Amino acid sequence: MTNHWVDIKNADLVLIMGGNAAEAHPCGFKWVIEAKHHNKARLIVVDPRFTRSAAMSDYYAPIRAGSDIAFLGGVINYLLSNDKIQHEYVRHYTNAPFIVGEGYKFDDGIFSGYDETKRAYSNASWAYEMDEKGFAKVDMTMQHPRCVLQVMKQHYARYTPEMVSQITGTPKDKFVEVCRQIAETSAPGKVMTVMYALGWTQHSQGSQIIRTGALMQLLLGNIGLPGGGMNALRGHSNIQGLTDLGLLSTSLTGYMSLAKDSEQDLPTYYKSRATQPLRPNQMSFWQNYPKFFVSQQKAWWGKAATKDNDWAFHYLPKWDKGYDVLQAFELMHQGKVNGYICQGFNPVGSFPNKQKIVESLSKLKFLAIIDPLNTETAEFWKNFGEHNDVKSEDIQTVVFRFPSTCFAEEDGSLTNSGRWLQWHWKGAEPPGEAKGDAEIIAEIFLRMRAMYQKDGGAYPDPIVNLTWPYKIQNSPSAEELAMEFNGKALSDVTDPKDPTKVLAKAGEQLSGFGLLRDDGSTSSGCWIYAGAWTQAGNQMARRDNSDPWGIGQTLNWAWAWPANRRVLYNAASCDPTGKPWNARRRLISWSGDKWGGSDVPDIRPDANPNDEDAVRPFIMTGEGVARLFAPSGMVDGPLPEHYEPFESPLDNNPLHPTNPKAKNNPAGRVFKGDFAQFGKPDKFPYVATSYRLTEHFHYWTKNVRTSAIIQPQQFVEIGEELAKEKGIANGDQVKVSSNRGFIKAVAVVTKRVASLDVGGKRVHTVGLPNHWGFVGVAKPGYLVNTLTPFVGDANTQTPEFKSFTVNIEKA
Ligand SMILES: Nc1nc2c(c(=O)[nH]1)N[C@H]1C(S)=C(S)[C@@H](COP(=O)(O)OP(=O)(O)OC[C@H]3O[C@@H](n4cnc5c(=O)[nH]c(N)nc54)[C@H](O)[C@@H]3O)O[C@H]1N2
Ligand SMILES: Nc1nc2c(c(=O)[nH]1)N[C@H]1C(S)=C(S)[C@@H](COP(=O)(O)OP(=O)(O)OC[C@H]3O[C@@H](n4cnc5c(=O)[nH]c(N)nc54)[C@H](O)[C@@H]3O)O[C@H]1N2
Ligand SMILES: [Mo]
């Protein structure tokens, strides 16, 4: 989230699209209701289904799953062609005036720089035109034919209401009404918030869908303002913490990244990361990358990370390809993986193409499961009839099970969607033999280290030199880990302007990332968490909910990264002279000599907005402003473009009907063997999408009798029109099949799932709730991921769980 849960109450308009907060985030959804009560806010929901969120909305529009870029691109076209943009914001806070180089082209659905054999782009031709001083050229009148605003106008002119309706199936009048309501928030004092989750992320173009939403919000001037922003509703209670701490395969902590194969030394590694300003005076905050990186290395390897060994840069692996879950299982499927440690994960239930997952696990020598519950993954080798039709005697994988605690049986912090780190305390002792996750991992590590110490090996250094400073060696405590993430001074840290001034004494916890150094004098396990556990103690345990400004800014409740700042880019909540766009909802403002207000300023506190070449609010970018056009950072194009899902009911992409190469995302992640497993519209004509129910949490709650009772049986949802066509009545058993397998369930025939006119076809949707499987006390069912395709988003590799094709028949 750029903003936070409580801040949603400040919105004038709430758009829930690509998520179903009333169902999947019912506690957070209360802030939408607060906005309605206290702010007369309106709620718009755009979803293939009339959801529980839609039931609370003021306006609902249906959409075909997998077509959100067409819808949002159409909104952008509406805003640009009806002059409904927030002009001053767009001019000063986005790259709309920046001039794109002459090499940039977009031709029949393909951007310049595409290499078909690699299914990948080179972004060299997407760069800005530069001046002789090495800064990007701008035209503040935004008239230059190659300035970003004009390039965007041209790009989205194709997204007319007719075209949008033809692709999305949203009736034209409904689409235009949504545009009209959204456009009202281009007025400088009005804000819209966008709440999204998996309905946007789980597509082969998920990152670009989210970017299209962000472009819309930037044109409206809705980012950085209270009640505004792009708000990703996170899933598991600590999934935000997982990404913050760098647990994705190519990540390091605090959104730093592992070196690629082509970056074999430290200067090359820093080059594309410690980016320099693209405009005069901009903060370009990633310039500080070496301070964060060296401090992380000191936290991990202590004295073994020295200037002479490039701060143990070579202890880290360099990657040839990402090792996300799709890649990991692809390699396993090819027989290239011996063992898999599966901690808090149930891939047989949750990853796409269950059959491929089970085949992959069957090729392992060993599988280690760390989980408080029994799972489908732990039992993948057992035959459960049609629910898991395997030959146990052919599977040789050894399965180890380590019973772990769950979060309620541990102390620790959880980071919520709003980036708040909230400390929690153990509620109960774990049962039986269960051990905490840290203890299980520590035991594995200590045994491995002893083996490397004894036997050596090709390169034991990263393991034998790892810092392990915990009081109880085989059980690091949550407090110790939290203090390590925050970081401390290893020797006295002094003021660069006055070296006699000591800012932190050796051994002290640091007060924030501003004190981190690249000379080895500081350590910090996760730079964005610096400030969470200072000399003053555990900031995450704070529980003072006073709200002095009355807009939900409780700065003494828990602690938010970065620097306890609650709304990112909050300097954009003011006009270019430093006055709030809306005086009634003030986050920060410029007092004449400094920034201050109800939030921690997200800008240098003394940066005068009235200076020539003033520091602009998007301090992380080299531009100082937000990127409408992305010269770098996205692998599949500088501007979002609609492509069909890899399994689509349409024969072509209506935007590029004669270019088959532009039907699907040209850079979408597909492995060779999986292309063959895609279904064709003649056999699998219906759009399928999978989703959650409030009454269950993934596959865990089928271990709970009460949850099993309130949702007693697996079902699928279809519209009345499709039911009639197929002769299916409410309550009938049906078989839903894709090119990868089938499931059986009870049909719920409902008005809530619409049939839509798409590109001259009538398109029906089959809705698949996720939560059934073959382990637990609930009535056994089929895993929905038996049906889903093995294909991932081009940027994040998130699987395309939300739009694929199936057939349905009476069982
Ligand atoms: N009770 C409960 N709560 C949960 C969970 C749970 O299992 N149970 N899981 C948690 C987790 S891990 C997560 S990640 C979150 C997920 O939270 P959400 O993303 O809100 O949950 P979903 O139900 O998967 O999907 C949301 C909606 O997206 C819609 N949708 C599908 N395809 C499209 C599309 O192409 N476009 C648009 N606009 N909408 C589409 C679906 O119809 C659905 O209503 O929920 C969390 N909360
Ligand atoms: N078709 C389809 N597939 C999907 C999705 C979808 O919408 N549609 N959604 C996707 C999403 S968003 C997600 S997040 C994934 C979820 O995928 P998974 O994370 O694989 O699913 P969960 O069932 O939540 O599995 C988590 C496991 O962690 C265990 N656990 C709980 N607490 C602890 C703990 O403290 N320590 C340990 N070690 N284990 C613990 C639980 O018992 C459970 O078995 O599924 C994805 N798969
Ligand atoms: Mo999730």
Coordinates of C-alpha atoms in Angstrom, one line a residue, residues 381-638:
W381 CA 2.3 -39.8 -2.6
K382 CA -0.9 -41.3 -1.3
N383 CA -3.8 -42.4 -3.5
F384 CA -7.0 -40.6 -2.7
G385 CA -9.0 -41.9 -5.7
E386 CA -10.1 -39.2 -8.2
H387 CA -8.9 -36.5 -5.8
N388 CA -5.3 -37.7 -6.1
D389 CA -4.9 -40.6 -8.5
V390 CA -1.3 -41.7 -8.0
K391 CA 0.5 -45.0 -7.9
S392 CA 2.2 -44.8 -4.4
E393 CA 4.4 -47.8 -5.2
D394 CA 6.1 -45.9 -8.0
I395 CA 7.0 -42.9 -5.8
Q396 CA 10.4 -43.1 -4.0
T397 CA 10.6 -39.6 -2.5
V398 CA 11.4 -39.7 1.3
V399 CA 9.1 -37.2 3.1
F400 CA 10.2 -35.7 6.4
R401 CA 7.7 -33.8 8.5
F402 CA 8.7 -31.2 11.0
P403 CA 5.7 -30.1 13.1
S404 CA 6.1 -26.3 13.6
T405 CA 4.3 -23.7 15.7
C406 CA 1.9 -21.3 14.1
F407 CA 2.0 -17.5 14.6
A408 CA -0.3 -17.5 17.6
E409 CA 2.2 -19.7 19.4
E410 CA 5.2 -17.3 19.0
D411 CA 6.2 -13.8 19.8
G412 CA 7.2 -11.6 16.9
S413 CA 6.2 -8.9 14.5
L414 CA 3.8 -9.0 11.5
T415 CA 3.9 -6.4 8.8
N416 CA 0.5 -5.5 7.5
S417 CA -0.5 -4.2 4.1
G418 CA 0.0 -0.6 5.3
R419 CA 3.7 -1.4 6.1
W420 CA 3.0 -1.3 9.8
L421 CA 5.2 -3.6 11.9
Q422 CA 3.1 -4.7 14.8
W423 CA 4.5 -6.7 17.6
H424 CA 2.4 -9.6 18.9
W425 CA 2.7 -11.9 21.9
K426 CA 2.4 -15.6 22.1
G427 CA -1.2 -16.7 22.9
A428 CA -0.6 -20.3 23.7
E429 CA 2.1 -23.0 24.1
P430 CA 2.6 -25.2 21.0
P431 CA 1.2 -28.7 21.3
G432 CA 3.2 -32.0 21.2
E433 CA 6.6 -32.0 19.5
A434 CA 6.0 -28.7 17.6
K435 CA 9.0 -26.4 17.5
G436 CA 9.2 -22.7 16.3
D437 CA 10.3 -22.2 12.7
A438 CA 13.4 -20.3 13.8
E439 CA 14.4 -23.3 16.0
I440 CA 13.9 -25.8 13.2
I441 CA 15.9 -23.7 10.7
A442 CA 18.6 -23.1 13.3
E443 CA 18.9 -26.8 14.0
I444 CA 19.3 -27.6 10.3
F445 CA 21.8 -24.7 9.9
L446 CA 24.0 -25.8 12.9
R447 CA 24.2 -29.3 11.6
M448 CA 25.1 -28.2 8.1
R449 CA 27.7 -25.8 9.4
A450 CA 29.3 -28.6 11.5
M451 CA 29.5 -30.7 8.3
Y452 CA 31.1 -27.9 6.3
Q453 CA 33.6 -27.2 9.1
K454 CA 34.5 -30.9 9.3
D455 CA 34.5 -31.8 5.6
G456 CA 35.2 -28.5 3.8
G457 CA 33.7 -28.6 0.3
A458 CA 33.9 -26.4 -2.8
Y459 CA 33.1 -23.1 -1.1
P460 CA 32.2 -23.5 2.5
D461 CA 32.9 -19.8 3.4
P462 CA 29.4 -18.4 3.2
I463 CA 28.1 -21.1 5.6
V464 CA 31.0 -21.3 8.0
N465 CA 31.4 -17.6 8.3
L466 CA 27.7 -16.7 8.8
T467 CA 27.1 -14.5 11.9
W468 CA 25.3 -16.5 14.5
P469 CA 25.2 -14.2 17.6
Y470 CA 22.2 -15.7 19.4
K471 CA 22.1 -16.4 23.1
I472 CA 20.6 -19.8 22.7
Q473 CA 22.4 -21.1 19.6
N474 CA 19.6 -23.5 18.4
S475 CA 16.8 -21.0 19.1
P476 CA 17.2 -17.4 18.0
S477 CA 14.5 -15.3 19.7
A478 CA 12.2 -12.9 17.9
E479 CA 13.7 -10.0 19.9
E480 CA 17.2 -10.8 18.8
L481 CA 16.1 -11.1 15.2
A482 CA 14.2 -7.8 15.3
M483 CA 17.1 -6.0 16.7
E484 CA 19.4 -7.4 14.0
F485 CA 17.0 -6.3 11.2
N486 CA 17.0 -2.8 12.7
G487 CA 20.8 -2.7 12.9
K488 CA 23.5 -1.2 15.1
A489 CA 26.7 0.9 15.1
L490 CA 29.7 -1.4 14.9
S491 CA 32.0 1.5 15.7
D492 CA 31.1 5.2 16.4
V493 CA 29.0 6.7 13.6
T494 CA 29.7 10.4 13.1
D495 CA 28.2 13.3 11.2
P496 CA 29.8 13.5 7.8
K497 CA 29.6 17.3 8.0
D498 CA 31.2 17.4 11.5
P499 CA 33.3 14.2 12.3
T500 CA 33.6 15.2 16.0
K501 CA 29.8 14.8 16.4
V502 CA 29.0 11.2 17.3
L503 CA 25.5 10.2 16.1
A504 CA 25.5 6.7 17.4
K505 CA 28.1 5.1 19.8
A506 CA 29.6 1.7 19.0
G507 CA 27.2 -1.1 20.0
E508 CA 24.1 1.1 20.0
Q509 CA 20.9 0.3 18.1
L510 CA 20.5 2.8 15.2
S511 CA 17.7 5.3 15.1
G512 CA 17.1 5.0 11.3
F513 CA 18.6 4.2 7.9
G514 CA 20.0 7.7 7.7
L515 CA 22.8 6.5 9.9
L516 CA 23.8 3.6 7.7
R517 CA 27.3 3.7 6.2
D518 CA 29.1 1.9 3.4
D519 CA 32.5 1.7 5.2
G520 CA 31.6 -1.3 7.4
S521 CA 30.8 0.8 10.5
T522 CA 27.1 -0.2 10.6
S523 CA 25.1 -3.3 10.3
S524 CA 21.4 -3.6 9.4
G525 CA 19.6 -6.8 8.4
C526 CA 17.0 -4.9 6.5
W527 CA 17.5 -1.2 5.9
I528 CA 13.8 -0.3 5.6
Y529 CA 13.3 -1.8 9.1
A530 CA 15.9 0.5 10.6
G531 CA 14.0 2.5 13.3
A532 CA 11.8 -0.4 14.4
W533 CA 14.0 -1.3 17.4
T534 CA 16.1 1.6 18.5
Q535 CA 17.9 2.5 21.7
A536 CA 14.5 3.6 22.9
G537 CA 13.3 0.0 22.6
N538 CA 10.8 -1.9 20.6
Q539 CA 8.8 0.6 18.5
M540 CA 6.6 -2.1 17.0
A541 CA 5.1 -2.7 20.4
R542 CA 3.8 0.8 20.8
R543 CA 0.0 1.0 21.2
D544 CA -0.9 4.7 21.5
N545 CA -3.7 5.3 19.1
S546 CA -4.1 9.1 19.6
D547 CA -4.8 10.8 16.3
P548 CA -4.0 14.5 16.8
W549 CA -5.0 15.6 13.3
G550 CA -8.2 13.5 13.1
I551 CA -7.3 11.9 9.8
G552 CA -6.2 8.5 11.1
Q553 CA -2.5 9.3 11.4
T554 CA -1.6 7.5 14.6
L555 CA 2.2 7.9 14.5
N556 CA 2.7 6.3 17.9
W557 CA 0.8 3.1 17.1
A558 CA 3.3 0.4 16.1
W559 CA 5.9 1.5 13.6
A560 CA 5.7 1.8 9.8
W561 CA 8.5 1.5 7.3
P562 CA 10.2 3.6 6.0
A563 CA 11.0 5.9 8.9
N564 CA 7.6 5.6 10.5
R565 CA 6.1 7.4 7.4
R566 CA 2.5 6.4 6.9
V567 CA 1.7 7.7 3.4
L568 CA 4.4 7.3 0.8
Y569 CA 5.2 10.3 -1.5
N570 CA 3.3 12.6 0.9
A571 CA 5.0 15.7 -0.4
A572 CA 2.8 15.2 -3.5
S573 CA -0.2 16.0 -1.2
C574 CA 0.9 19.7 -1.6
D575 CA 0.9 21.9 -4.7
P576 CA 4.3 23.0 -6.1
T577 CA 4.5 25.8 -3.6
G578 CA 4.1 23.4 -0.6
K579 CA 0.4 24.1 0.2
P580 CA -1.9 21.1 0.7
W581 CA -4.2 20.5 -2.3
N582 CA -7.0 20.1 0.3
A583 CA -6.5 22.0 3.5
R584 CA -9.2 19.9 5.2
R585 CA -7.1 16.8 4.9
R586 CA -3.5 17.8 5.6
L587 CA -0.7 15.4 5.7
I588 CA 2.3 17.7 5.5
S589 CA 3.0 21.2 4.2
W590 CA 5.9 23.6 3.7
S591 CA 6.2 26.1 6.5
G592 CA 8.7 28.4 4.8
D593 CA 11.7 26.7 6.2
K594 CA 10.7 23.1 6.7
W595 CA 8.2 20.3 5.9
G596 CA 6.0 19.1 8.7
G597 CA 2.5 18.0 9.7
S598 CA 0.6 14.8 10.6
D599 CA 3.0 12.5 8.9
V600 CA 6.8 12.0 8.6
P601 CA 7.7 14.0 5.5
D602 CA 8.7 11.8 2.5
I603 CA 11.3 14.4 1.3
R604 CA 14.4 16.1 2.6
P605 CA 12.9 18.2 5.5
D606 CA 14.6 21.4 4.3
A607 CA 13.9 21.0 0.5
N608 CA 12.2 24.2 -0.5
P609 CA 9.6 23.5 -3.1
N610 CA 9.9 27.1 -4.4
D611 CA 13.5 26.7 -5.4
E612 CA 14.5 26.5 -9.0
D613 CA 15.0 22.8 -9.8
A614 CA 13.1 22.0 -6.6
V615 CA 13.3 18.5 -5.1
R616 CA 10.3 16.6 -6.4
P617 CA 8.2 14.2 -4.2
F618 CA 9.0 10.9 -5.9
I619 CA 12.4 10.7 -4.2
M620 CA 13.2 7.1 -5.1
T621 CA 13.4 7.7 -8.9
G622 CA 16.2 9.5 -10.7
E623 CA 13.6 11.8 -12.2
G624 CA 12.2 12.9 -8.9
V625 CA 8.8 12.4 -10.4
A626 CA 6.5 9.4 -11.0
R627 CA 6.9 7.4 -14.2
L628 CA 3.9 7.3 -16.5
F629 CA 6.3 5.9 -19.2
A630 CA 8.8 3.5 -17.7
P631 CA 12.2 3.6 -19.6
S632 CA 13.3 0.8 -17.3
G633 CA 12.0 -1.4 -14.5
M634 CA 9.4 -3.4 -16.6
V635 CA 10.4 -6.3 -18.8
D636 CA 7.3 -6.2 -21.0
G637 CA 7.0 -2.7 -22.2
P638 CA 7.2 1.0 -21.0

